[in-house]
Amino acid sequence: MVSLNVAVTQFELRPERDLDQFLAHTEDLVRRAAQQNAEVVLFPELSSTGLLGSITDHEVTTATIRSDYWDVLPTFTDGIVDGLRGMARDHNIVVAGGSHNRVHSDGSLRNTAFVAHPDGRVESQDKIHLTPQEHALGTRGGDELLVTRIGPFTAGVLICADIQFPELSRYLVRQGVDLILCPSLTWNRRGVHRVRTGCQARAIENQLYVAMSPLIGHNGLPADSPMHATGSALVTGPVDRTVGINDGVLARSDSSGEDLVVVSLDHDLLQASRANPEAPGLALQRPDLYAKLQAEAGA
């Protein structure tokens, strides 16, 4: 069996007093993942939001949050990337280290995920589809999709809302992707349902695996309207006779607190699912018809 052991974090949002504390929090879960023989570990969207707790020169409120996201959080990102690179090397594990705020060379604010490999490489992926709140902050969406190799899998990264747009995953599949990593941050049950359903839908329609890592909890900030993050770590796959799981869910955390779930993803089984689909599947797509319909719609 050709497989990949994947660890997915359910990462607690805490007030982090400085970069060292945040990195220690992150590395504790990386270490636990490595001890359970995981080969890749996934962290959530904006996992460094807890570093708002490092601000001591003013009270973090809804009135300051825009400048805090622009002027404070991005100052930590280079140090976070260096820390993720060191963790990947020291623990011999791919660290898909969640996403973080950064200021792009063009002056725009980006929500960027980083994937650190044990050989020192660090790859990145900007979030493409932004929420209204991110647009209000002045964040800009990315225009490119990362395709990388993790063990036997060809992998892509879709950040939270990006998993809800099937056009992206279809493109990734055409590039050979059979594993999607989804760092996520939602703060109500509707958001949880959108992301979870998006992960399961993308796994079914593309006959691939999707791993989703949520941020959970709160750090009391902004002081006048604290964000409460919620969700459950999830790994899901195709729904068919070959995989043999009726709802496609390979693993899901049942904890309300910080957690780590580890699952072995069988690459051979996935290829067998694609080769002999129970439902129509990728092998029975009708691309000529889709092109015709798009042309008729003026797309």
Short mmCIF file of C-alpha atoms in Angstrom, two decimals:
data_model
loop_
_atom_site.label_atom_id
_atom_site.label_comp_id
_atom_site.label_asym_id
_atom_site.label_seq_id
_atom_site.Cartn_x
_atom_site.Cartn_y
_atom_site.Cartn_z
CA MET A 1 0.00 0.00 0.00
CA VAL A 2 1.30 3.44 -0.96
CA SER A 3 0.05 5.83 1.71
CA LEU A 4 0.60 9.13 3.50
CA ASN A 5 0.05 9.73 7.21
CA VAL A 6 -1.68 13.09 7.61
CA ALA A 7 -2.16 14.98 10.88
CA VAL A 8 -4.80 17.71 11.04
CA THR A 9 -4.81 20.20 13.90
CA GLN A 10 -7.77 21.74 15.64
CA PHE A 11 -5.72 24.73 16.76
CA GLU A 12 -6.72 26.83 19.77
CA LEU A 13 -6.83 30.61 19.41
CA ARG A 14 -5.02 31.96 22.46
CA PRO A 15 -3.53 35.33 23.41
CA GLU A 16 0.11 34.84 22.36
CA ARG A 17 2.40 37.33 24.10
CA ASP A 18 5.20 37.10 21.52
CA LEU A 19 6.49 35.19 18.52
CA ASP A 20 8.36 32.64 20.64
CA GLN A 21 5.20 31.68 22.50
CA PHE A 22 3.25 31.25 19.27
CA LEU A 23 5.99 29.13 17.70
CA ALA A 24 6.25 26.97 20.83
CA HIS A 25 2.47 26.44 20.70
CA THR A 26 2.73 25.44 17.04
CA GLU A 27 5.76 23.19 17.54
CA ASP A 28 4.07 21.29 20.35
CA LEU A 29 1.52 20.04 17.82
CA VAL A 30 4.16 19.43 15.14
CA ARG A 31 6.07 17.29 17.66
CA ARG A 32 2.95 15.35 18.60
CA ALA A 33 2.18 14.75 14.93
CA ALA A 34 5.71 13.48 14.25
CA GLN A 35 5.53 11.20 17.29
CA GLN A 36 2.43 9.63 15.74
CA ASN A 37 4.37 9.01 12.51
CA ALA A 38 2.59 11.72 10.54
CA GLU A 39 4.38 12.83 7.38
CA VAL A 40 2.50 16.11 7.01
CA VAL A 41 0.70 18.26 9.57
CA LEU A 42 -1.90 20.91 8.71
CA PHE A 43 -2.68 24.12 10.61
CA PRO A 44 -5.61 26.54 10.16
CA GLU A 45 -6.21 29.83 8.42
CA LEU A 46 -4.79 32.88 10.21
CA SER A 47 -3.48 30.69 13.00
CA SER A 48 -1.26 33.56 14.16
CA THR A 49 -4.26 35.77 15.01
CA GLY A 50 -3.44 35.05 18.66
CA LEU A 51 -0.46 37.40 18.26
CA LEU A 52 -2.89 40.28 18.60
CA GLY A 53 -2.28 39.47 22.27
CA SER A 54 1.27 40.81 21.90
CA ILE A 55 -0.01 44.37 21.47
CA THR A 56 0.61 46.38 24.61
CA ASP A 57 0.67 50.01 23.43
CA HIS A 58 -3.09 50.21 22.85
CA GLU A 59 -6.29 48.30 23.45
CA VAL A 60 -7.21 46.08 20.50
CA THR A 61 -10.77 46.98 19.50
CA THR A 62 -12.86 47.01 16.36
CA ALA A 63 -11.60 50.55 15.85
CA THR A 64 -7.94 49.41 15.74
CA ILE A 65 -8.28 46.02 14.09
CA ARG A 66 -7.65 47.25 10.55
CA SER A 67 -4.33 48.86 11.47
CA ASP A 68 -3.44 45.88 13.69
CA TYR A 69 -3.90 43.51 10.75
CA TRP A 70 -1.82 45.76 8.50
CA ASP A 71 0.85 47.07 10.84
CA VAL A 72 1.31 44.43 13.55
CA LEU A 73 0.51 40.88 12.42
CA PRO A 74 2.58 41.03 9.18
CA THR A 75 5.69 41.95 11.20
CA PHE A 76 5.69 38.39 12.59
CA THR A 77 5.31 36.54 9.30
CA ASP A 78 8.97 36.24 8.30
CA GLY A 79 9.75 34.86 11.75
CA ILE A 80 6.85 32.43 11.49
CA VAL A 81 8.09 31.16 8.12
CA ASP A 82 11.59 30.68 9.54
CA GLY A 83 10.10 28.82 12.48
CA LEU A 84 8.02 26.54 10.24
CA ARG A 85 11.10 25.78 8.15
CA GLY A 86 13.01 24.78 11.28
CA MET A 87 10.16 22.59 12.54
CA ALA A 88 9.92 20.76 9.22
CA ARG A 89 13.65 20.10 9.25
CA ASP A 90 13.94 19.17 12.93
CA HIS A 91 10.95 16.83 12.97
CA ASN A 92 11.33 15.53 9.38
CA ILE A 93 7.72 16.36 8.52
CA VAL A 94 5.99 18.60 6.00
CA VAL A 95 4.46 21.49 7.96
CA ALA A 96 1.50 23.06 6.19
CA GLY A 97 1.71 25.87 8.69
CA GLY A 98 -1.62 27.59 8.22
CA SER A 99 -2.07 31.04 6.73
CA HIS A 100 -0.83 34.39 7.99
CA ASN A 101 -1.14 38.07 7.16
CA ARG A 102 1.65 39.53 5.08
CA VAL A 103 2.24 42.68 3.07
CA HIS A 104 2.97 41.78 -0.55
CA SER A 105 5.71 43.45 -2.56
CA ASP A 106 2.98 45.39 -4.38
CA GLY A 107 1.88 46.92 -1.06
CA SER A 108 -1.29 44.86 -0.68
CA LEU A 109 -2.30 42.84 2.38
CA ARG A 110 -2.49 39.10 1.65
CA ASN A 111 -3.75 36.05 3.53
CA THR A 112 -1.01 33.57 2.69
CA ALA A 113 -0.56 29.89 3.55
CA PHE A 114 2.95 28.42 3.82
CA VAL A 115 4.06 24.82 3.27
CA ALA A 116 7.48 24.00 4.74
CA HIS A 117 9.32 20.87 3.60
CA PRO A 118 12.06 19.03 5.52
CA ASP A 119 14.60 19.90 2.80
CA GLY A 120 14.23 23.62 3.59
CA ARG A 121 11.84 24.59 0.80
CA VAL A 122 8.89 26.81 1.75
CA GLU A 123 6.03 27.22 -0.73
CA SER A 124 3.14 29.66 -0.47
CA GLN A 125 -0.45 30.13 -1.56
CA ASP A 126 -2.50 33.32 -1.27
CA LYS A 127 -6.18 33.04 -0.46
CA ILE A 128 -8.11 33.77 -3.64
CA HIS A 129 -11.75 34.32 -2.61
CA LEU A 130 -11.98 36.79 0.26
CA THR A 131 -14.77 37.35 2.75
CA PRO A 132 -16.55 40.71 3.03
CA GLN A 133 -14.63 41.28 6.27
CA GLU A 134 -11.32 40.76 4.46
CA HIS A 135 -12.35 43.12 1.68
CA ALA A 136 -13.23 45.70 4.35
CA LEU A 137 -9.69 45.35 5.73
CA GLY A 138 -8.27 46.04 2.26
CA THR A 139 -6.95 42.53 1.73
CA ARG A 140 -6.32 41.47 -1.88
CA GLY A 141 -6.92 37.98 -3.25
CA GLY A 142 -4.25 35.96 -5.03
CA ASP A 143 -4.20 34.94 -8.69
CA GLU A 144 -2.18 31.71 -8.74
CA LEU A 145 -2.59 28.17 -7.42
CA LEU A 146 0.17 26.14 -5.81
CA VAL A 147 0.70 22.54 -6.89
CA THR A 148 3.23 20.62 -4.80
CA ARG A 149 4.31 17.09 -4.02
CA ILE A 150 3.84 15.52 -0.57
CA GLY A 151 4.84 11.87 -0.44
CA PRO A 152 2.88 9.94 -3.08
CA PHE A 153 0.33 12.72 -3.47
CA THR A 154 0.17 15.79 -5.65
CA ALA A 155 -1.31 18.44 -3.37
CA GLY A 156 -2.94 21.85 -3.54
CA VAL A 157 -3.96 24.37 -0.89
CA LEU A 158 -7.40 26.02 -0.85
CA ILE A 159 -7.88 28.44 2.05
CA CYS A 160 -11.30 28.34 3.72
CA ALA A 161 -13.78 29.99 1.30
CA ASP A 162 -11.68 28.84 -1.67
CA ILE A 163 -12.92 25.28 -1.07
CA GLN A 164 -16.45 26.52 -1.89
CA PHE A 165 -15.50 27.31 -5.50
CA PRO A 166 -15.40 24.10 -7.58
CA GLU A 167 -13.59 25.85 -10.44
CA LEU A 168 -10.40 25.89 -8.37
CA SER A 169 -10.42 22.22 -7.46
CA ARG A 170 -11.25 21.21 -11.04
CA TYR A 171 -8.20 23.17 -12.20
CA LEU A 172 -6.06 21.48 -9.56
CA VAL A 173 -7.27 18.03 -10.63
CA ARG A 174 -6.24 18.82 -14.20
CA GLN A 175 -2.77 19.50 -12.77
CA GLY A 176 -2.73 16.04 -11.20
CA VAL A 177 -3.82 16.99 -7.66
CA ASP A 178 -5.28 14.20 -5.54
CA LEU A 179 -4.99 15.83 -2.08
CA ILE A 180 -6.30 19.26 -1.06
CA LEU A 181 -5.25 20.93 2.19
CA CYS A 182 -7.79 23.41 3.54
CA PRO A 183 -6.75 25.75 6.38
CA SER A 184 -9.94 27.33 7.72
CA LEU A 185 -11.30 30.00 10.06
CA THR A 186 -15.03 30.34 10.68
CA TRP A 187 -16.85 31.99 13.56
CA ASN A 188 -20.42 30.70 13.26
CA ARG A 189 -22.17 27.42 12.51
CA ARG A 190 -23.18 28.57 9.04
CA GLY A 191 -19.52 29.05 8.17
CA VAL A 192 -18.63 25.66 9.60
CA HIS A 193 -21.32 24.05 7.47
CA ARG A 194 -20.21 25.87 4.32
CA VAL A 195 -16.59 24.80 4.66
CA ARG A 196 -17.32 21.24 5.78
CA THR A 197 -19.85 20.72 2.99
CA GLY A 198 -17.45 22.29 0.48
CA CYS A 199 -14.70 19.87 1.55
CA GLN A 200 -16.99 16.87 1.21
CA ALA A 201 -18.39 18.03 -2.14
CA ARG A 202 -14.93 18.63 -3.61
CA ALA A 203 -13.79 15.20 -2.41
CA ILE A 204 -16.80 13.49 -3.98
CA GLU A 205 -16.85 15.26 -7.32
CA ASN A 206 -13.07 15.05 -7.82
CA GLN A 207 -12.44 11.64 -6.23
CA LEU A 208 -9.67 12.98 -4.01
CA TYR A 209 -8.87 13.52 -0.33
CA VAL A 210 -9.49 16.83 1.46
CA ALA A 211 -8.01 17.65 4.88
CA MET A 212 -9.43 20.66 6.75
CA SER A 213 -7.90 22.32 9.82
CA PRO A 214 -9.98 24.87 11.80
CA LEU A 215 -9.02 27.57 14.27
CA ILE A 216 -11.10 27.24 17.45
CA GLY A 217 -11.73 29.24 20.63
CA HIS A 218 -11.10 32.91 21.35
CA ASN A 219 -8.47 35.19 22.80
CA GLY A 220 -10.83 37.93 24.00
CA LEU A 221 -9.98 40.23 21.09
CA PRO A 222 -11.08 42.65 19.82
CA ALA A 223 -12.00 43.70 23.34
CA ASP A 224 -15.37 45.15 22.31
CA SER A 225 -16.33 42.24 20.00
CA PRO A 226 -14.23 39.09 20.56
CA MET A 227 -14.02 36.62 17.69
CA HIS A 228 -15.02 33.08 18.61
CA ALA A 229 -13.60 30.59 16.10
CA THR A 230 -15.27 27.22 15.69
CA GLY A 231 -15.13 24.00 13.67
CA SER A 232 -13.90 20.40 13.72
CA ALA A 233 -10.79 18.93 12.15
CA LEU A 234 -11.84 16.83 9.17
CA VAL A 235 -10.40 14.45 6.58
CA THR A 236 -12.77 13.32 3.86
CA GLY A 237 -12.62 11.38 0.61
CA PRO A 238 -14.67 9.84 -2.20
CA VAL A 239 -18.04 8.27 -1.46
CA ASP A 240 -18.13 4.95 -3.30
CA ARG A 241 -17.88 1.19 -2.93
CA THR A 242 -14.10 1.19 -3.44
CA VAL A 243 -13.31 3.48 -0.52
CA GLY A 244 -16.15 1.89 1.44
CA ILE A 245 -17.11 4.78 3.76
CA ASN A 246 -20.72 5.78 3.26
CA ASP A 247 -20.31 9.46 4.19
CA GLY A 248 -16.71 9.74 2.97
CA VAL A 249 -15.44 10.97 6.36
CA LEU A 250 -12.13 9.27 7.16
CA ALA A 251 -11.52 11.20 10.39
CA ARG A 252 -13.14 13.99 12.37
CA SER A 253 -12.35 15.40 15.78
CA ASP A 254 -15.05 15.00 18.42
CA SER A 255 -13.29 17.34 20.82
CA SER A 256 -14.41 20.88 21.62
CA GLY A 257 -10.83 21.88 22.48
CA GLU A 258 -7.45 21.78 20.82
CA ASP A 259 -6.93 18.44 19.12
CA LEU A 260 -4.92 16.49 16.59
CA VAL A 261 -6.32 13.77 14.34
CA VAL A 262 -4.05 11.47 12.34
CA VAL A 263 -5.16 9.31 9.43
CA SER A 264 -3.40 7.23 6.79
CA LEU A 265 -4.45 8.14 3.25
CA ASP A 266 -4.25 5.21 0.83
CA HIS A 267 -3.06 6.46 -2.55
CA ASP A 268 -3.61 3.12 -4.30
CA LEU A 269 -7.21 3.02 -3.07
CA LEU A 270 -7.84 6.50 -4.43
CA GLN A 271 -6.49 5.52 -7.84
CA ALA A 272 -8.70 2.43 -7.81
CA SER A 273 -11.69 4.64 -7.02
CA ARG A 274 -10.88 6.88 -9.97
CA ALA A 275 -10.31 3.94 -12.31
CA ASN A 276 -13.60 2.19 -11.45
CA PRO A 277 -16.11 4.84 -10.31
CA GLU A 278 -19.35 3.69 -8.74
CA ALA A 279 -20.95 7.07 -9.47
CA PRO A 280 -20.04 8.82 -12.79
CA GLY A 281 -16.76 10.20 -11.40
CA LEU A 282 -13.85 11.85 -13.19
CA ALA A 283 -13.60 9.11 -15.81
CA LEU A 284 -17.08 9.90 -17.09
CA GLN A 285 -16.86 13.67 -17.34
CA ARG A 286 -18.25 15.39 -20.46
CA PRO A 287 -15.83 18.26 -21.12
CA ASP A 288 -17.14 18.88 -24.65
CA LEU A 289 -20.61 19.47 -23.26
CA TYR A 290 -19.28 21.76 -20.51
CA ALA A 291 -17.42 23.84 -23.09
CA LYS A 292 -20.59 24.09 -25.20
CA LEU A 293 -22.66 25.20 -22.21
CA GLN A 294 -20.08 27.82 -21.24
CA ALA A 295 -20.02 29.17 -24.77
CA GLU A 296 -23.81 29.36 -24.84
CA ALA A 297 -23.78 31.23 -21.53
CA GLY A 298 -21.17 33.65 -22.85
CA ALA A 299 -18.66 32.55 -20.20
#
